[in-house]
Amino acid sequence: MEATGSLGPGDPQPPGTAEGTAPMERSGREATSEEKSVGFVLVHAGAGYHSESKAKEYKQVCKKACQKAIEKLQAGALAVDVVTAALIELEDSPFTNAGMGSNLNLSGDIECDASTMDGKSLNFGAVGALRGIKNPILVANKLLSEAQKGKLSAGRIPPCFLVGEGAYKWAVDHGIVPCPPDIMATKFSLSAFRKNRRKLELAEKVETEMIQTKKRREVSENTNVTASLDTVGAVVVDHEGNVAAAVSSGGLAMKHPGRVGQAAVYGCGCWAENTSGPNVYSTAVSTSGCGEHLVRTMLARECSVALQAEDAHQALLETMQKKFVLEFLWSHTTESMCVGYMSTQDGKAKTHISRLPPGAVAGQSLAIEGGVCRLRNPVT
């Protein structure tokens, strides 16, 4: 099994709230400051290998992303914009494989994938193999918001997923400032590229060495160069009970130019869906791992469906009859996964690096962790 990571919080609406309708909309009035203080965010910095020597940096970037999201929630922002704010913090970190400092492809260029989904409207925005934009999640968010405005001139359907040069031109045309390529690459990512290129050149001489290179990620604690981690992402619940999810990735190291991974593909990289119809829970999912495999599994969507199983959450369902709480989970088959989470009731974010137990084999073992967060009851 290839490395995967997923987040799946489920938050049923408060008693009396039907079909995911927000309390503010039900009563026909503005939300109070107390209502606006309700919210939750969970972020991840990818599933892969998190060096003990850099644990502080991984946790710090997750903490910053959580704090930025909570600031937005406390200001009354909706989930889809909050999750974008969290992703920007993750993309701007040189320690993540997203946005600035992403893995370089075979040609030595950075091409990024990103997507976001709004659980209330089910609208989706994504970009693939995007160059020259510092924060690809901004373009994905802009695609989503522009699509919500309706049809274009002459009845044309607005795009929700753009790739390559077309995505870049659309972003610039819609006010997103381009970024010079030399700024996107960091000293860390350039060093990793040179090391990977040397390894690839050597491996191509012997077929057996090439196969081994594809099957494992070599990481040495004794060197200053470490392979960048996988996709970053976040899930958010806002004061109206809406959920949103987002993901961003620089893709696999030494990937072929033009390659698009699961981070940009509908139902694979992220999924968000408010309570409606047969759905007992609102769910939001963000995945991380080898895109070629996750695209075939539609992992994000499948996780969302699995979270609706009554037998797996019966105890939680009984609790929900009296309380407004939120369950959040993360899982991985890689050696480790770094997450951070925070509610608007918390003074600071909690961060954690989840690791497989001693003796467990990455790719053959699974770790599942999580918790329950008690949210203040919105005024009805």
mmCIF file with all atom_site columns, C-alpha atoms in Angstrom, residues 6 47 50 62 69 71 74 77 134 139 151 169 179 188 195 241 253 256 260 273 291 295-296 318 320 335 351 373:
data_model
loop_
_atom_site.group_PDB
_atom_site.id
_atom_site.type_symbol
_atom_site.label_atom_id
_atom_site.label_alt_id
_atom_site.label_comp_id
_atom_site.label_asym_id
_atom_site.label_entity_id
_atom_site.label_seq_id
_atom_site.pdbx_PDB_ins_code
_atom_site.Cartn_x
_atom_site.Cartn_y
_atom_site.Cartn_z
_atom_site.occupancy
_atom_site.B_iso_or_equiv
_atom_site.pdbx_formal_charge
_atom_site.auth_seq_id
_atom_site.auth_comp_id
_atom_site.auth_asym_id
_atom_site.auth_atom_id
_atom_site.pdbx_PDB_model_num
ATOM 1  C CA . SER A 1 6   ? -6.408  11.555 5.406   1.00 0.00 ? 6   SER A CA 1
ATOM 2  C CA . ALA A 1 47  ? 2.311   11.986 5.276   1.00 0.00 ? 47  ALA A CA 1
ATOM 3  C CA . HIS A 1 50  ? 9.301   13.726 9.515   1.00 0.00 ? 50  HIS A CA 1
ATOM 4  C CA . CYS A 1 62  ? 1.098   23.686 11.533  1.00 0.00 ? 62  CYS A CA 1
ATOM 5  C CA . ALA A 1 69  ? -7.402  30.099 10.365  1.00 0.00 ? 69  ALA A CA 1
ATOM 6  C CA . GLU A 1 71  ? -8.218  34.530 13.363  1.00 0.00 ? 71  GLU A CA 1
ATOM 7  C CA . GLN A 1 74  ? -13.203 34.758 14.855  1.00 0.00 ? 74  GLN A CA 1
ATOM 8  C CA . ALA A 1 77  ? -15.166 34.333 7.743   1.00 0.00 ? 77  ALA A CA 1
ATOM 9  C CA . LYS A 1 134 ? 3.521   31.397 -5.158  1.00 0.00 ? 134 LYS A CA 1
ATOM 10 C CA . VAL A 1 139 ? -6.038  30.254 -7.779  1.00 0.00 ? 139 VAL A CA 1
ATOM 11 C CA . LYS A 1 151 ? -22.291 31.720 -16.461 1.00 0.00 ? 151 LYS A CA 1
ATOM 12 C CA . LYS A 1 169 ? -2.794  33.066 -17.559 1.00 0.00 ? 169 LYS A CA 1
ATOM 13 C CA . CYS A 1 179 ? 6.111   34.864 -8.823  1.00 0.00 ? 179 CYS A CA 1
ATOM 14 C CA . PHE A 1 188 ? 16.635  23.245 0.427   1.00 0.00 ? 188 PHE A CA 1
ATOM 15 C CA . LYS A 1 195 ? 20.901  14.980 -4.971  1.00 0.00 ? 195 LYS A CA 1
ATOM 16 C CA . GLY A 1 241 ? -21.602 24.708 10.676  1.00 0.00 ? 241 GLY A CA 1
ATOM 17 C CA . ALA A 1 253 ? 10.296  14.623 -6.599  1.00 0.00 ? 253 ALA A CA 1
ATOM 18 C CA . HIS A 1 256 ? 7.682   14.282 -15.386 1.00 0.00 ? 256 HIS A CA 1
ATOM 19 C CA . VAL A 1 260 ? -0.886  16.169 -12.209 1.00 0.00 ? 260 VAL A CA 1
ATOM 20 C CA . GLU A 1 273 ? -19.996 18.052 2.210   1.00 0.00 ? 273 GLU A CA 1
ATOM 21 C CA . GLY A 1 291 ? -1.084  10.730 -6.508  1.00 0.00 ? 291 GLY A CA 1
ATOM 22 C CA . VAL A 1 295 ? -6.414  9.051  -8.142  1.00 0.00 ? 295 VAL A CA 1
ATOM 23 C CA . ARG A 1 296 ? -7.475  5.460  -8.794  1.00 0.00 ? 296 ARG A CA 1
ATOM 24 C CA . GLU A 1 318 ? -25.967 9.279  20.846  1.00 0.00 ? 318 GLU A CA 1
ATOM 25 C CA . MET A 1 320 ? -24.821 14.294 19.281  1.00 0.00 ? 320 MET A CA 1
ATOM 26 C CA . GLU A 1 335 ? 6.445   6.454  8.883   1.00 0.00 ? 335 GLU A CA 1
ATOM 27 C CA . THR A 1 351 ? 0.451   19.956 17.235  1.00 0.00 ? 351 THR A CA 1
ATOM 28 C CA . CYS A 1 373 ? -13.668 18.613 20.263  1.00 0.00 ? 373 CYS A CA 1
#
